[in-house]
Amino acid sequence: MIVKQIWTANAYRNFNYLIACSETGEALAIDPLDHEKCLKAAKDEGWEITKILNTHEHRDHTGGNDAVVGKTGATILAHRNAKDKIADMGRGLGAGDVVKVGKTVELEVLDTPGHTMCHVCLKSHTDQPALFCGDTLFNAGAGNCHNGGHPEELYRTFDQQLAKLPQSTLIYPGHDYVENNLRFTLDREPDNADARELLDKLAGQDPSNAYVSTLEVEERINTFFRLSSPTIVARLREAFPDMPEKPDQRAVFVKLRELRNSW
C-alpha cells in the first residue's frame, strides 16, 4: 500500500489522500476536495484513480468529486446512509465492508458516527495499520458535532472503536489542526509534558510535510483520550461546577467537546 498525503493549503486546512496499489497502479482518492492537486499527483505517479471515498457528506470533503469523476470515471463510495447527501454515489458502505484497491490494498470500513451520523473511517489491512479518519479523529483532537453530528455518539466512537485499535496504528486525519489542538490539550492539562514537547517540535511546521502520529501518541497528547486525567477532571470541574467529583468518562468527553467549541 502506497499512501500519498496531499496538503491543500486552503483556508480549511484539508488533507486529501491517494492510496495506491504498488502492482497495478490503481488508486483510491479519499475526500479529493483539491481535485487539481489529486489528479496531478496521480498523473505524476503514473496511477489511475478508480475509486473515490468520501468519509462524510460535508462539502469540504465532497467538493472535488465531480471533477475527479469527470476526468477518471471513478466510482464514489461513502456511508450507505449518505446516498441522499452525496450525488452519484455508486456504493454505500457499512461497518466491516472491505474496499479493495488493485491487487494489494484492502481497507476495512468503520462506521464512526459523531462528527456526522454518516461518517466512515478506513483501517488498512497492513502489518502496521493505518487509519484514514476524516473529521472523526484529528492529531491531538476530535471532530466537532455542529453540522449533523452528536457528541455522545462521537464519545462512543472513540470509546468503543478508536481506543481499541492497535497502538501502532498510523493516524491520517482530514485536516491539519495539530498546533491548535495541542494548545487546547495544554490549556486543559498544563502538566502534559508529551504535549508540550510535541508542540515545541511542530510549531511552525510546513503541513506539506506533515507529522504522522500513532494511536499510542494520541493517547498521550489528545485530551479526548485522556478522560481519567486528574488534572483534566479538576479543571473541567472549575468550568462546570455542577459536575460530580468523579464524573464518568462520557460526561468528561462531552464537556470537553463543549469547551473546545468556543476555545
mmCIF file of C-alpha atoms in Angstrom:
data_model
loop_
_atom_site.group_PDB
_atom_site.id
_atom_site.type_symbol
_atom_site.label_atom_id
_atom_site.label_comp_id
_atom_site.label_asym_id
_atom_site.label_seq_id
_atom_site.Cartn_x
_atom_site.Cartn_y
_atom_site.Cartn_z
ATOM 1 C CA MET A 1 0.000 0.000 0.000
ATOM 2 C CA ILE A 2 1.334 3.404 -1.004
ATOM 3 C CA VAL A 3 -0.062 6.453 0.811
ATOM 4 C CA LYS A 4 0.270 9.955 -0.597
ATOM 5 C CA GLN A 5 -0.917 12.735 1.699
ATOM 6 C CA ILE A 6 -1.866 15.891 -0.219
ATOM 7 C CA TRP A 7 -1.831 19.236 1.583
ATOM 8 C CA THR A 8 -4.431 21.523 0.013
ATOM 9 C CA ALA A 9 -3.152 24.752 1.659
ATOM 10 C CA ASN A 10 -6.735 26.039 1.715
ATOM 11 C CA ALA A 11 -8.477 28.008 4.459
ATOM 12 C CA TYR A 12 -9.949 24.819 5.936
ATOM 13 C CA ARG A 13 -6.505 23.174 6.149
ATOM 14 C CA ASN A 14 -7.704 19.994 4.406
ATOM 15 C CA PHE A 15 -5.642 16.911 3.757
ATOM 16 C CA ASN A 16 -6.579 14.766 0.752
ATOM 17 C CA TYR A 17 -5.181 11.271 0.223
ATOM 18 C CA LEU A 18 -4.313 8.898 -2.581
ATOM 19 C CA ILE A 19 -3.906 5.215 -1.691
ATOM 20 C CA ALA A 20 -2.361 3.151 -4.461
ATOM 21 C CA CYS A 21 -1.652 -0.475 -5.274
ATOM 22 C CA SER A 22 2.051 -0.931 -5.986
ATOM 23 C CA GLU A 23 1.379 -3.704 -8.506
ATOM 24 C CA THR A 24 -1.416 -2.279 -10.654
ATOM 25 C CA GLY A 25 -1.148 1.481 -10.135
ATOM 26 C CA GLU A 26 -4.841 1.686 -9.287
ATOM 27 C CA ALA A 27 -5.591 4.364 -6.702
ATOM 28 C CA LEU A 28 -8.308 5.417 -4.277
ATOM 29 C CA ALA A 29 -8.807 9.145 -3.665
ATOM 30 C CA ILE A 30 -10.041 10.000 -0.165
ATOM 31 C CA ASP A 31 -12.007 13.270 0.105
ATOM 32 C CA PRO A 32 -10.352 14.777 -3.016
ATOM 33 C CA LEU A 33 -11.508 18.355 -2.495
ATOM 34 C CA ASP A 34 -8.485 19.793 -4.297
ATOM 35 C CA HIS A 35 -9.140 17.812 -7.435
ATOM 36 C CA GLU A 36 -6.381 19.524 -9.387
ATOM 37 C CA LYS A 37 -3.698 18.515 -6.895
ATOM 38 C CA CYS A 38 -5.092 14.998 -6.604
ATOM 39 C CA LEU A 39 -5.266 14.477 -10.362
ATOM 40 C CA LYS A 40 -1.784 15.910 -10.862
ATOM 41 C CA ALA A 41 -0.321 13.742 -8.105
ATOM 42 C CA ALA A 42 -1.873 10.632 -9.650
ATOM 43 C CA LYS A 43 -0.591 11.561 -13.096
ATOM 44 C CA ASP A 44 2.913 12.253 -11.786
ATOM 45 C CA GLU A 45 3.000 8.834 -10.111
ATOM 46 C CA GLY A 46 1.511 7.028 -13.084
ATOM 47 C CA TRP A 47 -1.562 5.987 -11.091
ATOM 48 C CA GLU A 48 -5.163 5.617 -12.228
ATOM 49 C CA ILE A 49 -7.826 6.822 -9.789
ATOM 50 C CA THR A 50 -10.592 4.215 -9.971
ATOM 51 C CA LYS A 51 -12.454 4.974 -6.734
ATOM 52 C CA ILE A 52 -13.317 8.000 -4.588
ATOM 53 C CA LEU A 53 -14.071 7.554 -0.888
ATOM 54 C CA ASN A 54 -15.900 10.320 0.949
ATOM 55 C CA THR A 55 -15.526 9.939 4.700
ATOM 56 C CA HIS A 56 -18.684 12.025 5.131
ATOM 57 C CA GLU A 57 -21.027 14.349 3.320
ATOM 58 C CA HIS A 58 -19.641 17.821 4.097
ATOM 59 C CA ARG A 59 -18.796 19.904 1.066
ATOM 60 C CA ASP A 60 -15.162 20.426 2.030
ATOM 61 C CA HIS A 61 -14.767 16.648 1.567
ATOM 62 C CA THR A 62 -17.040 16.037 -1.436
ATOM 63 C CA GLY A 63 -16.450 19.221 -3.427
ATOM 64 C CA GLY A 64 -13.927 17.669 -5.803
ATOM 65 C CA ASN A 65 -15.979 14.591 -6.665
ATOM 66 C CA ASP A 66 -17.477 15.811 -9.941
ATOM 67 C CA ALA A 67 -14.156 16.948 -11.369
ATOM 68 C CA VAL A 68 -12.361 13.715 -10.476
ATOM 69 C CA VAL A 69 -15.196 11.570 -11.832
ATOM 70 C CA GLY A 70 -15.247 13.661 -14.977
ATOM 71 C CA LYS A 71 -11.556 13.025 -15.604
ATOM 72 C CA THR A 72 -11.334 9.396 -14.447
ATOM 73 C CA GLY A 73 -14.783 7.801 -14.354
ATOM 74 C CA ALA A 74 -14.104 6.794 -10.744
ATOM 75 C CA THR A 75 -16.850 5.252 -8.582
ATOM 76 C CA ILE A 76 -17.903 7.215 -5.474
ATOM 77 C CA LEU A 77 -18.063 5.309 -2.175
ATOM 78 C CA ALA A 78 -19.466 6.629 1.109
ATOM 79 C CA HIS A 79 -21.604 5.686 4.108
ATOM 80 C CA ARG A 80 -24.717 3.866 2.923
ATOM 81 C CA ASN A 81 -26.962 6.417 4.659
ATOM 82 C CA ALA A 82 -25.360 9.293 2.731
ATOM 83 C CA LYS A 83 -26.916 8.353 -0.610
ATOM 84 C CA ASP A 84 -29.286 11.334 -0.472
ATOM 85 C CA LYS A 85 -26.486 13.692 0.567
ATOM 86 C CA ILE A 86 -23.682 12.781 -1.847
ATOM 87 C CA ALA A 87 -24.534 12.979 -5.543
ATOM 88 C CA ASP A 88 -23.935 9.993 -7.818
ATOM 89 C CA MET A 89 -22.775 7.701 -5.020
ATOM 90 C CA GLY A 90 -22.012 4.314 -6.555
ATOM 91 C CA ARG A 91 -21.511 2.144 -3.471
ATOM 92 C CA GLY A 92 -22.855 2.500 0.056
ATOM 93 C CA LEU A 93 -20.630 1.257 2.864
ATOM 94 C CA GLY A 94 -21.315 -0.275 6.254
ATOM 95 C CA ALA A 95 -19.212 -1.475 9.170
ATOM 96 C CA GLY A 96 -16.963 -4.380 8.231
ATOM 97 C CA ASP A 97 -17.122 -3.821 4.480
ATOM 98 C CA VAL A 98 -13.795 -4.012 2.664
ATOM 99 C CA VAL A 99 -12.662 -1.576 -0.002
ATOM 100 C CA LYS A 100 -10.106 -3.123 -2.358
ATOM 101 C CA VAL A 101 -7.683 -1.141 -4.481
ATOM 102 C CA GLY A 102 -5.878 -3.097 -7.168
ATOM 103 C CA LYS A 103 -4.414 -6.422 -6.049
ATOM 104 C CA THR A 104 -2.648 -5.445 -2.834
ATOM 105 C CA VAL A 105 -4.736 -2.935 -0.873
ATOM 106 C CA GLU A 106 -7.586 -3.798 1.491
ATOM 107 C CA LEU A 107 -9.234 -1.155 3.661
ATOM 108 C CA GLU A 108 -11.801 -2.089 6.300
ATOM 109 C CA VAL A 109 -14.742 0.243 6.838
ATOM 110 C CA LEU A 110 -15.520 1.511 10.341
ATOM 111 C CA ASP A 111 -18.921 3.125 10.887
ATOM 112 C CA THR A 112 -17.894 6.111 13.041
ATOM 113 C CA PRO A 113 -20.799 8.456 13.863
ATOM 114 C CA GLY A 114 -20.301 11.662 15.808
ATOM 115 C CA HIS A 115 -18.988 14.405 13.537
ATOM 116 C CA THR A 116 -21.912 13.463 11.323
ATOM 117 C CA MET A 117 -24.120 10.400 11.529
ATOM 118 C CA CYS A 118 -22.922 9.253 8.084
ATOM 119 C CA HIS A 119 -19.185 9.127 8.738
ATOM 120 C CA VAL A 120 -16.811 6.281 7.936
ATOM 121 C CA CYS A 121 -13.147 5.728 8.691
ATOM 122 C CA LEU A 122 -10.912 3.265 6.855
ATOM 123 C CA LYS A 123 -8.456 0.913 8.574
ATOM 124 C CA SER A 124 -5.800 -0.679 6.403
ATOM 125 C CA HIS A 125 -5.095 -4.415 6.454
ATOM 126 C CA THR A 126 -1.336 -3.937 6.721
ATOM 127 C CA ASP A 127 1.360 -5.055 9.162
ATOM 128 C CA GLN A 128 1.250 -1.578 10.675
ATOM 129 C CA PRO A 129 -2.378 -0.475 10.406
ATOM 130 C CA ALA A 130 -3.260 2.994 9.154
ATOM 131 C CA LEU A 131 -6.494 4.835 9.947
ATOM 132 C CA PHE A 132 -7.894 7.347 7.473
ATOM 133 C CA CYS A 133 -10.207 9.130 9.856
ATOM 134 C CA GLY A 134 -11.709 12.156 8.088
ATOM 135 C CA ASP A 135 -13.155 14.530 10.668
ATOM 136 C CA THR A 136 -13.638 11.976 13.454
ATOM 137 C CA LEU A 137 -10.135 11.986 14.925
ATOM 138 C CA PHE A 138 -7.541 14.712 14.444
ATOM 139 C CA ASN A 139 -3.975 14.857 15.691
ATOM 140 C CA ALA A 140 -4.492 15.864 19.343
ATOM 141 C CA GLY A 141 -8.196 16.475 18.813
ATOM 142 C CA ALA A 142 -11.694 15.295 17.931
ATOM 143 C CA GLY A 143 -14.167 16.445 15.311
ATOM 144 C CA ASN A 144 -16.868 18.972 16.109
ATOM 145 C CA CYS A 145 -20.532 17.987 16.042
ATOM 146 C CA HIS A 146 -22.045 21.228 14.711
ATOM 147 C CA ASN A 147 -23.435 20.078 11.362
ATOM 148 C CA GLY A 148 -25.389 16.878 11.713
ATOM 149 C CA GLY A 149 -23.461 15.155 14.499
ATOM 150 C CA HIS A 150 -23.760 14.389 18.195
ATOM 151 C CA PRO A 151 -21.051 14.477 20.912
ATOM 152 C CA GLU A 152 -22.346 11.393 22.738
ATOM 153 C CA GLU A 153 -22.127 9.391 19.516
ATOM 154 C CA LEU A 154 -18.614 10.714 18.997
ATOM 155 C CA TYR A 155 -17.701 9.567 22.514
ATOM 156 C CA ARG A 156 -18.989 6.075 21.738
ATOM 157 C CA THR A 157 -16.934 6.011 18.543
ATOM 158 C CA PHE A 158 -13.792 6.952 20.488
ATOM 159 C CA ASP A 159 -14.502 4.593 23.375
ATOM 160 C CA GLN A 160 -15.802 1.536 21.550
ATOM 161 C CA GLN A 161 -13.838 1.676 18.300
ATOM 162 C CA LEU A 162 -10.834 4.001 18.129
ATOM 163 C CA ALA A 163 -9.441 3.221 21.577
ATOM 164 C CA LYS A 164 -9.454 -0.486 20.727
ATOM 165 C CA LEU A 165 -7.272 -0.183 17.630
ATOM 166 C CA PRO A 166 -3.631 -1.349 17.798
ATOM 167 C CA GLN A 167 -1.334 1.157 19.484
ATOM 168 C CA SER A 168 0.875 1.244 16.373
ATOM 169 C CA THR A 169 -1.980 2.477 14.123
ATOM 170 C CA LEU A 170 -0.919 5.445 11.980
ATOM 171 C CA ILE A 171 -3.332 8.392 12.079
ATOM 172 C CA TYR A 172 -4.221 10.209 8.845
ATOM 173 C CA PRO A 173 -6.822 12.942 9.587
ATOM 174 C CA GLY A 174 -8.844 15.102 7.224
ATOM 175 C CA HIS A 175 -7.386 18.427 8.428
ATOM 176 C CA ASP A 176 -4.238 19.856 9.962
ATOM 177 C CA TYR A 177 -5.250 21.324 13.321
ATOM 178 C CA VAL A 178 -2.426 19.838 15.356
ATOM 179 C CA GLU A 179 -0.889 23.028 16.755
ATOM 180 C CA ASN A 180 -4.168 24.488 17.972
ATOM 181 C CA ASN A 181 -5.280 21.122 19.330
ATOM 182 C CA LEU A 182 -2.051 20.753 21.301
ATOM 183 C CA ARG A 183 -2.622 24.216 22.751
ATOM 184 C CA PHE A 184 -6.076 23.069 23.871
ATOM 185 C CA THR A 185 -4.526 19.976 25.461
ATOM 186 C CA LEU A 186 -2.128 22.187 27.402
ATOM 187 C CA ASP A 187 -4.931 24.543 28.400
ATOM 188 C CA ARG A 188 -6.787 21.587 29.901
ATOM 189 C CA GLU A 189 -3.721 19.682 31.136
ATOM 190 C CA PRO A 190 -0.801 22.099 31.658
ATOM 191 C CA ASP A 191 1.353 19.331 33.148
ATOM 192 C CA ASN A 192 1.229 17.203 29.983
ATOM 193 C CA ALA A 193 4.936 17.068 29.136
ATOM 194 C CA ASP A 194 4.393 14.987 25.988
ATOM 195 C CA ALA A 195 2.019 17.584 24.527
ATOM 196 C CA ARG A 196 4.425 20.394 25.392
ATOM 197 C CA GLU A 197 7.342 18.581 23.751
ATOM 198 C CA LEU A 198 5.356 17.845 20.589
ATOM 199 C CA LEU A 199 4.084 21.427 20.303
ATOM 200 C CA ASP A 200 7.641 22.713 20.595
ATOM 201 C CA LYS A 201 8.650 20.307 17.839
ATOM 202 C CA LEU A 202 5.793 21.074 15.441
ATOM 203 C CA ALA A 203 5.234 24.814 15.934
ATOM 204 C CA GLY A 204 5.508 26.473 12.533
ATOM 205 C CA GLN A 205 5.923 23.202 10.666
ATOM 206 C CA ASP A 206 5.015 23.160 6.974
ATOM 207 C CA PRO A 207 1.934 20.877 6.696
ATOM 208 C CA SER A 208 3.048 19.768 3.244
ATOM 209 C CA ASN A 209 5.479 17.542 5.152
ATOM 210 C CA ALA A 210 3.024 16.657 7.887
ATOM 211 C CA TYR A 211 3.713 14.835 11.111
ATOM 212 C CA VAL A 212 2.024 11.422 11.250
ATOM 213 C CA SER A 213 1.169 10.244 14.744
ATOM 214 C CA THR A 214 0.085 6.850 16.065
ATOM 215 C CA LEU A 215 -2.711 5.864 18.399
ATOM 216 C CA GLU A 216 -0.091 5.394 21.118
ATOM 217 C CA VAL A 217 0.981 9.016 20.714
ATOM 218 C CA GLU A 218 -2.621 10.233 20.605
ATOM 219 C CA GLU A 219 -3.371 8.564 23.917
ATOM 220 C CA ARG A 220 -0.593 10.658 25.460
ATOM 221 C CA ILE A 221 -1.337 14.037 23.871
ATOM 222 C CA ASN A 222 -5.012 14.022 22.829
ATOM 223 C CA THR A 223 -7.342 15.339 25.554
ATOM 224 C CA PHE A 224 -10.230 13.291 24.183
ATOM 225 C CA PHE A 225 -8.411 10.065 25.008
ATOM 226 C CA ARG A 226 -7.319 11.285 28.460
ATOM 227 C CA LEU A 227 -10.663 11.304 30.221
ATOM 228 C CA SER A 228 -9.354 9.953 33.526
ATOM 229 C CA SER A 229 -6.577 12.519 33.926
ATOM 230 C CA PRO A 230 -6.935 14.082 37.401
ATOM 231 C CA THR A 231 -5.794 17.445 36.039
ATOM 232 C CA ILE A 232 -8.325 17.417 33.202
ATOM 233 C CA VAL A 233 -11.167 16.443 35.542
ATOM 234 C CA ALA A 234 -10.205 19.059 38.141
ATOM 235 C CA ARG A 235 -10.001 21.864 35.590
ATOM 236 C CA LEU A 236 -13.231 20.722 33.974
ATOM 237 C CA ARG A 237 -14.999 20.999 37.331
ATOM 238 C CA GLU A 238 -13.749 24.586 37.582
ATOM 239 C CA ALA A 239 -15.527 25.339 34.294
ATOM 240 C CA PHE A 240 -18.599 23.265 35.177
ATOM 241 C CA PRO A 241 -19.086 23.460 38.985
ATOM 242 C CA ASP A 242 -22.132 21.205 38.862
ATOM 243 C CA MET A 243 -20.060 18.237 37.658
ATOM 244 C CA PRO A 244 -19.607 15.477 40.259
ATOM 245 C CA GLU A 245 -16.196 14.977 41.838
ATOM 246 C CA LYS A 246 -15.762 11.717 39.926
ATOM 247 C CA PRO A 247 -17.643 12.137 36.640
ATOM 248 C CA ASP A 248 -17.927 9.249 34.192
ATOM 249 C CA GLN A 249 -15.811 9.361 31.043
ATOM 250 C CA ARG A 250 -18.765 10.084 28.782
ATOM 251 C CA ALA A 251 -19.569 13.248 30.744
ATOM 252 C CA VAL A 252 -15.911 14.350 30.643
ATOM 253 C CA PHE A 253 -15.742 13.845 26.865
ATOM 254 C CA VAL A 254 -18.973 15.733 26.184
ATOM 255 C CA LYS A 255 -17.952 18.682 28.357
ATOM 256 C CA LEU A 256 -14.502 18.803 26.770
ATOM 257 C CA ARG A 257 -16.131 18.921 23.343
ATOM 258 C CA GLU A 258 -18.383 21.737 24.568
ATOM 259 C CA LEU A 259 -15.381 23.725 25.775
ATOM 260 C CA ARG A 260 -13.480 23.110 22.553
ATOM 261 C CA ASN A 261 -16.378 24.515 20.528
ATOM 262 C CA SER A 262 -15.703 28.033 21.841
ATOM 263 C CA TRP A 263 -11.987 27.765 22.666
#
